[in-house]
């Protein structure tokens, strides 16, 4: 092809094409900036600075190590009532000692520009107080589940976030990891036909002492582990339940269960007719799974609610088939979604309203246990 042909085909640029035989070839690049500078979607150095509020088991064993896998967050501060523990953790994660705060002086966070947001990992009864204090101090809030102790606290937290114009996200980590999100996508695509039934269980053995066994700290199996079953029925169906009926067992012979039930079973009815059968316990071996049953097949997620180790299979009438899905760190995925929403000012996938929706059903479950009757959730 001739130069004119190459030029016409767009294979030669104009400057090169203008060079004629015998003309000197310029050796230094032209003093001209490229016009197509490729810029990152987010500035690489901009990370959301997080203060971890509460340095208990979840914070130490799962959330703090997850920062190593997070692209958009950095742990910049700690809030704790135990200075020695906080100092050791600060040293391990490179947090400056001047950024260790206690609960009494929590509001000092307002003057710390390295903290954009707090991650509340306290006993359930303390979520509302510290979320609202953080929002008033001008910080975004990521708050562990269950969102709070009751519906009224959830509503106050949502109101505080609106007033402060800050993000409030509930840490429903499964909404950010690939097994549960794949299950949602398959249900939306009607991969198993019309959904009819969901069975979900989340059980573990809780040894005393534990915040989960205290009524004053808003413990109990429904808010702690049953909430995963409840949330799953809502995200798998994409619907809100209209009726709930529940039973609880609180053995007098076991001193662990003086204040909260050992086990709770609850059934939910959804508007399209899906029936969900859920159960949770603090007194059994670990058992965490769900099965979604449709008119043409079913999906099973083993270890559905664990931090890792999920296994998903589907059966469309021709035997179970394991799905190959690459796992992700749940907490890093959740924190990165939160950070992206903060940096780009976009809505979070699991806002306060999501925690409130679960809390309404949790209160209805408690009412059904008390009354022995089915409770309506309509209207
Ligand atoms: P934990 O008991 O190990 O930690 C609670 C922390 O709160 C401790 O550091 C404790 O010192 C501190 N604290 C401050 N004031 C307290 C008080 N008055 N009484 C008791 N503790 C007080 O509990 P955890 O297992 O880390 O759970 C913390 C929160 O995280 C709970 O809301 C729980 O539901 C949630 N959680 C979520 C997941 C998940 O997978 N998303 C898993 C476990 C726990």
mmCIF file of N, CA and C in Angstrom, residues 33-159:
data_model
loop_
_atom_site.group_PDB
_atom_site.id
_atom_site.type_symbol
_atom_site.label_atom_id
_atom_site.label_comp_id
_atom_site.label_asym_id
_atom_site.label_seq_id
_atom_site.Cartn_x
_atom_site.Cartn_y
_atom_site.Cartn_z
ATOM 1 N N UNK A 33 2.242 17.809 24.563
ATOM 2 C CA UNK A 33 1.659 16.852 25.500
ATOM 3 C C UNK A 33 0.630 15.991 24.778
ATOM 4 N N UNK A 34 0.574 14.709 25.135
ATOM 5 C CA UNK A 34 -0.460 13.886 24.486
ATOM 6 C C UNK A 34 -1.856 14.398 24.850
ATOM 7 N N UNK A 35 -2.751 14.308 23.932
ATOM 8 C CA UNK A 35 -4.107 14.830 24.168
ATOM 9 C C UNK A 35 -4.996 13.791 24.842
ATOM 10 N N UNK A 36 -4.556 12.529 24.784
ATOM 11 C CA UNK A 36 -5.419 11.462 25.324
ATOM 12 C C UNK A 36 -4.857 10.910 26.636
ATOM 13 N N UNK A 37 -4.586 11.786 27.609
ATOM 14 C CA UNK A 37 -4.040 11.347 28.902
ATOM 15 C C UNK A 37 -5.047 10.431 29.570
ATOM 16 N N UNK A 38 -4.614 9.217 29.932
ATOM 17 C CA UNK A 38 -5.553 8.278 30.570
ATOM 18 C C UNK A 38 -5.534 8.527 32.074
ATOM 19 N N UNK A 39 -6.657 8.943 32.612
ATOM 20 C CA UNK A 39 -6.746 9.246 34.036
ATOM 21 C C UNK A 39 -7.510 8.131 34.754
ATOM 22 N N UNK A 40 -7.129 7.824 36.021
ATOM 23 C CA UNK A 40 -7.874 6.785 36.757
ATOM 24 C C UNK A 40 -9.272 7.289 37.098
ATOM 25 N N UNK A 41 -10.208 6.363 37.265
ATOM 26 C CA UNK A 41 -11.575 6.758 37.638
ATOM 27 C C UNK A 41 -11.571 7.443 39.000
ATOM 28 N N UNK A 42 -10.724 6.915 39.912
ATOM 29 C CA UNK A 42 -10.597 7.513 41.253
ATOM 30 C C UNK A 42 -9.132 7.840 41.452
ATOM 31 N N UNK A 43 -8.813 8.968 42.083
ATOM 32 C CA UNK A 43 -7.401 9.245 42.345
ATOM 33 C C UNK A 43 -6.819 8.116 43.191
ATOM 34 N N UNK A 44 -5.678 7.515 42.773
ATOM 35 C CA UNK A 44 -5.182 6.312 43.461
ATOM 36 C C UNK A 44 -4.827 6.542 44.923
ATOM 37 N N UNK A 45 -4.414 7.745 45.275
ATOM 38 C CA UNK A 45 -3.992 7.990 46.642
ATOM 39 C C UNK A 45 -5.158 8.308 47.572
ATOM 40 N N UNK A 46 -6.333 8.596 47.006
ATOM 41 C CA UNK A 46 -7.461 8.996 47.839
ATOM 42 C C UNK A 46 -8.147 7.766 48.398
ATOM 43 N N UNK A 47 -7.933 7.547 49.686
ATOM 44 C CA UNK A 47 -8.621 6.440 50.346
ATOM 45 C C UNK A 47 -9.501 7.027 51.430
ATOM 46 N N UNK A 48 -10.560 6.322 51.750
ATOM 47 C CA UNK A 48 -11.446 6.786 52.818
ATOM 48 C C UNK A 48 -10.836 6.361 54.157
ATOM 49 N N UNK A 49 -10.578 7.343 55.007
ATOM 50 C CA UNK A 49 -9.990 7.059 56.326
ATOM 51 C C UNK A 49 -11.075 6.611 57.293
ATOM 52 N N UNK A 50 -10.852 5.447 57.895
ATOM 53 C CA UNK A 50 -11.881 4.846 58.763
ATOM 54 C C UNK A 50 -11.394 4.818 60.215
ATOM 55 N N UNK A 51 -12.304 5.125 61.140
ATOM 56 C CA UNK A 51 -12.060 4.883 62.564
ATOM 57 C C UNK A 51 -12.857 3.645 62.956
ATOM 58 N N UNK A 52 -12.179 2.650 63.486
ATOM 59 C CA UNK A 52 -12.869 1.441 63.956
ATOM 60 C C UNK A 52 -13.353 1.711 65.379
ATOM 61 N N UNK A 53 -14.668 1.559 65.587
ATOM 62 C CA UNK A 53 -15.261 1.850 66.897
ATOM 63 C C UNK A 53 -15.628 0.522 67.558
ATOM 64 N N UNK A 54 -14.839 0.112 68.547
ATOM 65 C CA UNK A 54 -15.061 -1.182 69.210
ATOM 66 C C UNK A 54 -14.052 -2.195 68.709
ATOM 67 N N UNK A 55 -13.153 -2.623 69.608
ATOM 68 C CA UNK A 55 -12.087 -3.554 69.197
ATOM 69 C C UNK A 55 -12.340 -4.925 69.806
ATOM 70 N N UNK A 56 -13.441 -5.554 69.408
ATOM 71 C CA UNK A 56 -13.784 -6.892 69.890
ATOM 72 C C UNK A 56 -13.371 -7.949 68.887
ATOM 73 N N UNK A 57 -14.030 -9.106 68.996
ATOM 74 C CA UNK A 57 -13.639 -10.266 68.192
ATOM 75 C C UNK A 57 -13.748 -10.000 66.682
ATOM 76 N N UNK A 58 -14.880 -9.471 66.263
ATOM 77 C CA UNK A 58 -15.054 -9.251 64.817
ATOM 78 C C UNK A 58 -14.033 -8.234 64.304
ATOM 79 N N UNK A 59 -13.862 -7.128 65.034
ATOM 80 C CA UNK A 59 -12.923 -6.096 64.590
ATOM 81 C C UNK A 59 -11.514 -6.664 64.476
ATOM 82 N N UNK A 60 -11.092 -7.398 65.499
ATOM 83 C CA UNK A 60 -9.694 -7.864 65.539
ATOM 84 C C UNK A 60 -9.449 -9.025 64.565
ATOM 85 N N UNK A 61 -10.415 -9.950 64.513
ATOM 86 C CA UNK A 61 -10.150 -11.168 63.730
ATOM 87 C C UNK A 61 -10.511 -11.050 62.248
ATOM 88 N N UNK A 62 -11.454 -10.157 61.920
ATOM 89 C CA UNK A 62 -11.901 -10.105 60.516
ATOM 90 C C UNK A 62 -11.751 -8.728 59.865
ATOM 91 N N UNK A 63 -12.236 -7.676 60.545
ATOM 92 C CA UNK A 63 -12.292 -6.375 59.862
ATOM 93 C C UNK A 63 -10.897 -5.761 59.707
ATOM 94 N N UNK A 64 -10.127 -5.692 60.790
ATOM 95 C CA UNK A 64 -8.793 -5.071 60.667
ATOM 96 C C UNK A 64 -7.914 -5.813 59.644
ATOM 97 N N UNK A 65 -7.857 -7.149 59.660
ATOM 98 C CA UNK A 65 -7.053 -7.821 58.624
ATOM 99 C C UNK A 65 -7.572 -7.561 57.200
ATOM 100 N N UNK A 66 -8.857 -7.245 57.065
ATOM 101 C CA UNK A 66 -9.434 -7.033 55.722
ATOM 102 C C UNK A 66 -8.923 -5.748 55.063
ATOM 103 N N UNK A 67 -8.390 -4.813 55.862
ATOM 104 C CA UNK A 67 -7.859 -3.589 55.245
ATOM 105 C C UNK A 67 -6.733 -3.903 54.247
ATOM 106 N N UNK A 68 -6.026 -5.007 54.471
ATOM 107 C CA UNK A 68 -4.949 -5.389 53.543
ATOM 108 C C UNK A 68 -5.508 -5.725 52.163
ATOM 109 N N UNK A 69 -6.791 -6.070 52.086
ATOM 110 C CA UNK A 69 -7.415 -6.443 50.809
ATOM 111 C C UNK A 69 -8.279 -5.320 50.243
ATOM 112 N N UNK A 70 -8.386 -4.220 50.988
ATOM 113 C CA UNK A 70 -9.252 -3.119 50.548
ATOM 114 C C UNK A 70 -8.461 -2.138 49.702
ATOM 115 N N UNK A 71 -9.061 -1.723 48.584
ATOM 116 C CA UNK A 71 -8.382 -0.782 47.685
ATOM 117 C C UNK A 71 -8.660 0.658 48.068
ATOM 118 N N UNK A 72 -9.798 0.896 48.705
ATOM 119 C CA UNK A 72 -10.263 2.280 48.854
ATOM 120 C C UNK A 72 -10.376 2.756 50.301
ATOM 121 N N UNK A 73 -9.989 1.916 51.262
ATOM 122 C CA UNK A 73 -10.092 2.353 52.660
ATOM 123 C C UNK A 73 -8.750 2.185 53.370
ATOM 124 N N UNK A 74 -8.603 2.953 54.431
ATOM 125 C CA UNK A 74 -7.411 2.824 55.269
ATOM 126 C C UNK A 74 -7.870 2.997 56.712
ATOM 127 N N UNK A 75 -7.322 2.182 57.634
ATOM 128 C CA UNK A 75 -7.682 2.368 59.047
ATOM 129 C C UNK A 75 -6.782 3.470 59.593
ATOM 130 N N UNK A 76 -7.406 4.579 59.985
ATOM 131 C CA UNK A 76 -6.639 5.743 60.438
ATOM 132 C C UNK A 76 -6.822 6.036 61.922
ATOM 133 N N UNK A 77 -7.849 5.457 62.557
ATOM 134 C CA UNK A 77 -8.096 5.761 63.971
ATOM 135 C C UNK A 77 -8.819 4.589 64.629
ATOM 136 N N UNK A 78 -8.707 4.536 65.958
ATOM 137 C CA UNK A 78 -9.360 3.477 66.736
ATOM 138 C C UNK A 78 -10.118 4.122 67.892
ATOM 139 N N UNK A 79 -11.273 3.543 68.215
ATOM 140 C CA UNK A 79 -12.013 4.011 69.394
ATOM 141 C C UNK A 79 -12.174 2.805 70.308
ATOM 142 N N UNK A 80 -11.693 2.948 71.547
ATOM 143 C CA UNK A 80 -11.699 1.808 72.460
ATOM 144 C C UNK A 80 -11.719 2.298 73.906
ATOM 145 N N UNK A 81 -12.259 1.461 74.781
ATOM 146 C CA UNK A 81 -12.212 1.755 76.213
ATOM 147 C C UNK A 81 -11.010 1.096 76.870
ATOM 148 N N UNK A 82 -10.184 0.428 76.088
ATOM 149 C CA UNK A 82 -9.029 -0.314 76.621
ATOM 150 C C UNK A 82 -7.757 0.200 75.944
ATOM 151 N N UNK A 83 -7.089 1.213 76.572
ATOM 152 C CA UNK A 83 -5.949 1.862 75.907
ATOM 153 C C UNK A 83 -4.792 0.918 75.578
ATOM 154 N N UNK A 84 -4.515 -0.042 76.445
ATOM 155 C CA UNK A 84 -3.371 -0.930 76.172
ATOM 156 C C UNK A 84 -3.622 -1.780 74.926
ATOM 157 N N UNK A 85 -4.819 -2.344 74.874
ATOM 158 C CA UNK A 85 -5.178 -3.145 73.685
ATOM 159 C C UNK A 85 -5.133 -2.262 72.436
ATOM 160 N N UNK A 86 -5.707 -1.063 72.552
ATOM 161 C CA UNK A 86 -5.760 -0.159 71.392
ATOM 162 C C UNK A 86 -4.354 0.200 70.921
ATOM 163 N N UNK A 87 -3.424 0.413 71.872
ATOM 164 C CA UNK A 87 -2.047 0.780 71.485
ATOM 165 C C UNK A 87 -1.376 -0.365 70.728
ATOM 166 N N UNK A 88 -1.600 -1.579 71.190
ATOM 167 C CA UNK A 88 -0.979 -2.733 70.503
ATOM 168 C C UNK A 88 -1.535 -2.880 69.093
ATOM 169 N N UNK A 89 -2.853 -2.678 68.978
ATOM 170 C CA UNK A 89 -3.478 -2.807 67.646
ATOM 171 C C UNK A 89 -3.023 -1.651 66.742
ATOM 172 N N UNK A 90 -2.935 -0.450 67.322
ATOM 173 C CA UNK A 90 -2.497 0.719 66.536
ATOM 174 C C UNK A 90 -1.096 0.472 65.981
ATOM 175 N N UNK A 91 -0.211 -0.069 66.829
ATOM 176 C CA UNK A 91 1.169 -0.321 66.383
ATOM 177 C C UNK A 91 1.176 -1.347 65.247
ATOM 178 N N UNK A 92 0.346 -2.371 65.386
ATOM 179 C CA UNK A 92 0.325 -3.432 64.367
ATOM 180 C C UNK A 92 -0.194 -2.930 63.026
ATOM 181 N N UNK A 93 -1.129 -1.963 63.058
ATOM 182 C CA UNK A 93 -1.749 -1.497 61.802
ATOM 183 C C UNK A 93 -1.267 -0.104 61.381
ATOM 184 N N UNK A 94 -0.235 0.406 62.033
ATOM 185 C CA UNK A 94 0.332 1.697 61.625
ATOM 186 C C UNK A 94 -0.582 2.873 61.894
ATOM 187 N N UNK A 95 -1.411 2.773 62.943
ATOM 188 C CA UNK A 95 -2.276 3.900 63.318
ATOM 189 C C UNK A 95 -1.518 4.755 64.337
ATOM 190 N N UNK A 96 -1.493 6.069 64.127
ATOM 191 C CA UNK A 96 -0.770 6.944 65.065
ATOM 192 C C UNK A 96 -1.447 6.904 66.440
ATOM 193 N N UNK A 97 -0.639 6.896 67.524
ATOM 194 C CA UNK A 97 -1.236 6.790 68.869
ATOM 195 C C UNK A 97 -2.131 7.989 69.174
ATOM 196 N N UNK A 98 -1.837 9.148 68.560
ATOM 197 C CA UNK A 98 -2.693 10.321 68.822
ATOM 198 C C UNK A 98 -4.097 10.124 68.212
ATOM 199 N N UNK A 99 -4.246 9.111 67.390
ATOM 200 C CA UNK A 99 -5.565 8.841 66.793
ATOM 201 C C UNK A 99 -6.273 7.676 67.482
ATOM 202 N N UNK A 100 -5.916 7.414 68.733
ATOM 203 C CA UNK A 100 -6.680 6.454 69.550
ATOM 204 C C UNK A 100 -7.626 7.288 70.419
ATOM 205 N N UNK A 101 -8.901 7.006 70.314
ATOM 206 C CA UNK A 101 -9.917 7.769 71.051
ATOM 207 C C UNK A 101 -10.628 6.850 72.034
ATOM 208 N N UNK A 102 -11.243 7.458 73.067
ATOM 209 C CA UNK A 102 -12.081 6.645 73.956
ATOM 210 C C UNK A 102 -13.541 7.092 73.788
ATOM 211 N N UNK A 103 -14.434 6.354 74.448
ATOM 212 C CA UNK A 103 -15.869 6.616 74.233
ATOM 213 C C UNK A 103 -16.301 7.955 74.817
ATOM 214 N N UNK A 104 -15.682 8.345 75.938
ATOM 215 C CA UNK A 104 -16.071 9.612 76.589
ATOM 216 C C UNK A 104 -15.761 10.799 75.678
ATOM 217 N N UNK A 105 -14.619 10.707 74.985
ATOM 218 C CA UNK A 105 -14.196 11.841 74.147
ATOM 219 C C UNK A 105 -14.391 11.530 72.666
ATOM 220 N N UNK A 106 -15.410 10.751 72.370
ATOM 221 C CA UNK A 106 -15.682 10.298 70.999
ATOM 222 C C UNK A 106 -15.795 11.474 70.025
ATOM 223 N N UNK A 107 -16.398 12.583 70.508
ATOM 224 C CA UNK A 107 -16.654 13.730 69.629
ATOM 225 C C UNK A 107 -15.360 14.389 69.132
ATOM 226 N N UNK A 108 -14.225 14.064 69.749
ATOM 227 C CA UNK A 108 -12.948 14.613 69.260
ATOM 228 C C UNK A 108 -12.635 14.153 67.837
ATOM 229 N N UNK A 109 -13.301 13.086 67.421
ATOM 230 C CA UNK A 109 -13.141 12.616 66.036
ATOM 231 C C UNK A 109 -13.491 13.715 65.039
ATOM 232 N N UNK A 110 -14.394 14.609 65.453
ATOM 233 C CA UNK A 110 -14.831 15.691 64.553
ATOM 234 C C UNK A 110 -13.642 16.523 64.093
ATOM 235 N N UNK A 111 -12.616 16.628 64.945
ATOM 236 C CA UNK A 111 -11.458 17.466 64.616
ATOM 237 C C UNK A 111 -10.325 16.678 63.964
ATOM 238 N N UNK A 112 -10.601 15.423 63.623
ATOM 239 C CA UNK A 112 -9.553 14.605 63.000
ATOM 240 C C UNK A 112 -9.836 14.496 61.500
ATOM 241 N N UNK A 113 -9.089 15.259 60.695
ATOM 242 C CA UNK A 113 -9.376 15.252 59.251
ATOM 243 C C UNK A 113 -8.993 13.941 58.573
ATOM 244 N N UNK A 114 -8.216 13.080 59.273
ATOM 245 C CA UNK A 114 -7.841 11.803 58.642
ATOM 246 C C UNK A 114 -8.984 10.797 58.710
ATOM 247 N N UNK A 115 -10.033 11.142 59.455
ATOM 248 C CA UNK A 115 -11.175 10.220 59.599
ATOM 249 C C UNK A 115 -12.366 10.741 58.794
ATOM 250 N N UNK A 116 -12.684 10.015 57.709
ATOM 251 C CA UNK A 116 -13.870 10.367 56.914
ATOM 252 C C UNK A 116 -15.100 9.659 57.456
ATOM 253 N N UNK A 117 -14.879 8.463 58.024
ATOM 254 C CA UNK A 117 -16.020 7.607 58.379
ATOM 255 C C UNK A 117 -15.670 6.746 59.579
ATOM 256 N N UNK A 118 -16.710 6.284 60.286
ATOM 257 C CA UNK A 118 -16.499 5.329 61.373
ATOM 258 C C UNK A 118 -17.140 3.997 60.987
ATOM 259 N N UNK A 119 -16.551 2.909 61.494
ATOM 260 C CA UNK A 119 -17.137 1.578 61.316
ATOM 261 C C UNK A 119 -17.485 1.100 62.724
ATOM 262 N N UNK A 120 -18.793 1.022 63.029
ATOM 263 C CA UNK A 120 -19.260 0.692 64.380
ATOM 264 C C UNK A 120 -19.375 -0.820 64.548
ATOM 265 N N UNK A 121 -18.563 -1.357 65.466
ATOM 266 C CA UNK A 121 -18.523 -2.817 65.691
ATOM 267 C C UNK A 121 -18.709 -3.076 67.184
ATOM 268 N N UNK A 122 -19.701 -2.406 67.740
ATOM 269 C CA UNK A 122 -20.010 -2.465 69.178
ATOM 270 C C UNK A 122 -21.174 -3.428 69.433
ATOM 271 N N UNK A 123 -21.460 -3.737 70.718
ATOM 272 C CA UNK A 123 -22.694 -4.487 71.010
ATOM 273 C C UNK A 123 -23.899 -3.770 70.389
ATOM 274 N N UNK A 124 -24.897 -4.561 70.000
ATOM 275 C CA UNK A 124 -26.045 -4.027 69.247
ATOM 276 C C UNK A 124 -26.724 -2.838 69.930
ATOM 277 N N UNK A 125 -26.800 -2.885 71.256
ATOM 278 C CA UNK A 125 -27.500 -1.833 72.003
ATOM 279 C C UNK A 125 -26.784 -0.488 71.892
ATOM 280 N N UNK A 126 -25.519 -0.484 71.434
ATOM 281 C CA UNK A 126 -24.751 0.767 71.365
ATOM 282 C C UNK A 126 -24.667 1.338 69.945
ATOM 283 N N UNK A 127 -25.195 0.594 68.950
ATOM 284 C CA UNK A 127 -25.063 1.042 67.552
ATOM 285 C C UNK A 127 -25.698 2.411 67.332
ATOM 286 N N UNK A 128 -26.938 2.575 67.812
ATOM 287 C CA UNK A 128 -27.667 3.828 67.518
ATOM 288 C C UNK A 128 -26.945 5.019 68.134
ATOM 289 N N UNK A 129 -26.587 4.888 69.411
ATOM 290 C CA UNK A 129 -25.943 6.032 70.082
ATOM 291 C C UNK A 129 -24.679 6.471 69.338
ATOM 292 N N UNK A 130 -23.810 5.512 69.010
ATOM 293 C CA UNK A 130 -22.529 5.905 68.404
ATOM 294 C C UNK A 130 -22.683 6.291 66.933
ATOM 295 N N UNK A 131 -23.657 5.705 66.247
ATOM 296 C CA UNK A 131 -23.907 6.132 64.861
ATOM 297 C C UNK A 131 -24.368 7.583 64.854
ATOM 298 N N UNK A 132 -25.277 7.918 65.732
ATOM 299 C CA UNK A 132 -25.817 9.284 65.762
ATOM 300 C C UNK A 132 -24.729 10.275 66.200
ATOM 301 N N UNK A 133 -23.935 9.895 67.199
ATOM 302 C CA UNK A 133 -22.834 10.787 67.635
ATOM 303 C C UNK A 133 -21.838 10.994 66.497
ATOM 304 N N UNK A 134 -21.539 9.941 65.756
ATOM 305 C CA UNK A 134 -20.583 10.069 64.644
ATOM 306 C C UNK A 134 -21.152 10.959 63.534
ATOM 307 N N UNK A 135 -22.422 10.767 63.221
ATOM 308 C CA UNK A 135 -23.051 11.585 62.171
ATOM 309 C C UNK A 135 -23.044 13.059 62.578
ATOM 310 N N UNK A 136 -23.340 13.317 63.859
ATOM 311 C CA UNK A 136 -23.336 14.710 64.343
ATOM 312 C C UNK A 136 -21.917 15.293 64.321
ATOM 313 N N UNK A 137 -20.917 14.420 64.427
ATOM 314 C CA UNK A 137 -19.524 14.878 64.357
ATOM 315 C C UNK A 137 -19.062 15.024 62.904
ATOM 316 N N UNK A 138 -19.988 14.806 61.965
ATOM 317 C CA UNK A 138 -19.674 15.038 60.546
ATOM 318 C C UNK A 138 -18.999 13.866 59.856
ATOM 319 N N UNK A 139 -19.176 12.652 60.395
ATOM 320 C CA UNK A 139 -18.539 11.478 59.790
ATOM 321 C C UNK A 139 -19.596 10.581 59.133
ATOM 322 N N UNK A 140 -19.188 9.924 58.037
ATOM 323 C CA UNK A 140 -20.038 8.894 57.442
ATOM 324 C C UNK A 140 -20.000 7.671 58.371
ATOM 325 N N UNK A 141 -21.065 6.845 58.275
ATOM 326 C CA UNK A 141 -21.155 5.702 59.209
ATOM 327 C C UNK A 141 -21.397 4.384 58.467
ATOM 328 N N UNK A 142 -20.537 3.413 58.769
ATOM 329 C CA UNK A 142 -20.764 2.020 58.391
ATOM 330 C C UNK A 142 -21.040 1.319 59.722
ATOM 331 N N UNK A 143 -22.200 0.668 59.847
ATOM 332 C CA UNK A 143 -22.625 0.120 61.133
ATOM 333 C C UNK A 143 -22.921 -1.370 61.007
ATOM 334 N N UNK A 144 -22.396 -2.146 61.947
ATOM 335 C CA UNK A 144 -22.649 -3.589 61.923
ATOM 336 C C UNK A 144 -24.140 -3.904 62.069
ATOM 337 N N UNK A 145 -24.492 -5.118 61.667
ATOM 338 C CA UNK A 145 -25.850 -5.626 61.851
ATOM 339 C C UNK A 145 -25.963 -6.218 63.239
ATOM 340 N N UNK A 146 -27.129 -6.372 63.826
ATOM 341 C CA UNK A 146 -28.362 -5.714 63.406
ATOM 342 C C UNK A 146 -28.193 -4.207 63.616
ATOM 343 N N UNK A 147 -28.901 -3.436 62.791
ATOM 344 C CA UNK A 147 -28.679 -1.987 62.774
ATOM 345 C C UNK A 147 -28.758 -1.368 64.175
ATOM 346 N N UNK A 148 -29.698 -1.831 64.994
ATOM 347 C CA UNK A 148 -29.891 -1.240 66.323
ATOM 348 C C UNK A 148 -30.718 -2.207 67.166
ATOM 349 N N UNK A 149 -31.279 -1.695 68.287
ATOM 350 C CA UNK A 149 -32.068 -2.563 69.176
ATOM 351 C C UNK A 149 -33.522 -2.666 68.746
ATOM 352 N N UNK A 150 -34.029 -1.620 68.069
ATOM 353 C CA UNK A 150 -35.454 -1.609 67.707
ATOM 354 C C UNK A 150 -35.711 -0.639 66.549
ATOM 355 N N UNK A 151 -36.962 -0.637 66.079
ATOM 356 C CA UNK A 151 -37.356 0.181 64.921
ATOM 357 C C UNK A 151 -37.147 1.675 65.199
ATOM 358 N N UNK A 152 -37.509 2.091 66.407
ATOM 359 C CA UNK A 152 -37.409 3.515 66.727
ATOM 360 C C UNK A 152 -35.962 4.002 66.610
ATOM 361 N N UNK A 153 -35.009 3.217 67.117
ATOM 362 C CA UNK A 153 -33.587 3.612 67.005
ATOM 363 C C UNK A 153 -33.152 3.672 65.537
ATOM 364 N N UNK A 154 -33.617 2.707 64.741
ATOM 365 C CA UNK A 154 -33.257 2.706 63.304
ATOM 366 C C UNK A 154 -33.746 3.996 62.653
ATOM 367 N N UNK A 155 -34.980 4.378 62.981
ATOM 368 C CA UNK A 155 -35.545 5.602 62.380
ATOM 369 C C UNK A 155 -34.749 6.832 62.795
ATOM 370 N N UNK A 156 -34.331 6.855 64.059
ATOM 371 C CA UNK A 156 -33.532 8.012 64.525
ATOM 372 C C UNK A 156 -32.183 8.068 63.799
ATOM 373 N N UNK A 157 -31.590 6.915 63.552
ATOM 374 C CA UNK A 157 -30.295 6.879 62.842
ATOM 375 C C UNK A 157 -30.460 7.381 61.407
ATOM 376 N N UNK A 158 -31.536 6.969 60.748
ATOM 377 C CA UNK A 158 -31.782 7.411 59.363
ATOM 378 C C UNK A 158 -31.997 8.931 59.340
ATOM 379 N N UNK A 159 -32.753 9.423 60.329
ATOM 380 C CA UNK A 159 -33.001 10.870 60.430
ATOM 381 C C UNK A 159 -31.703 11.642 60.639
#
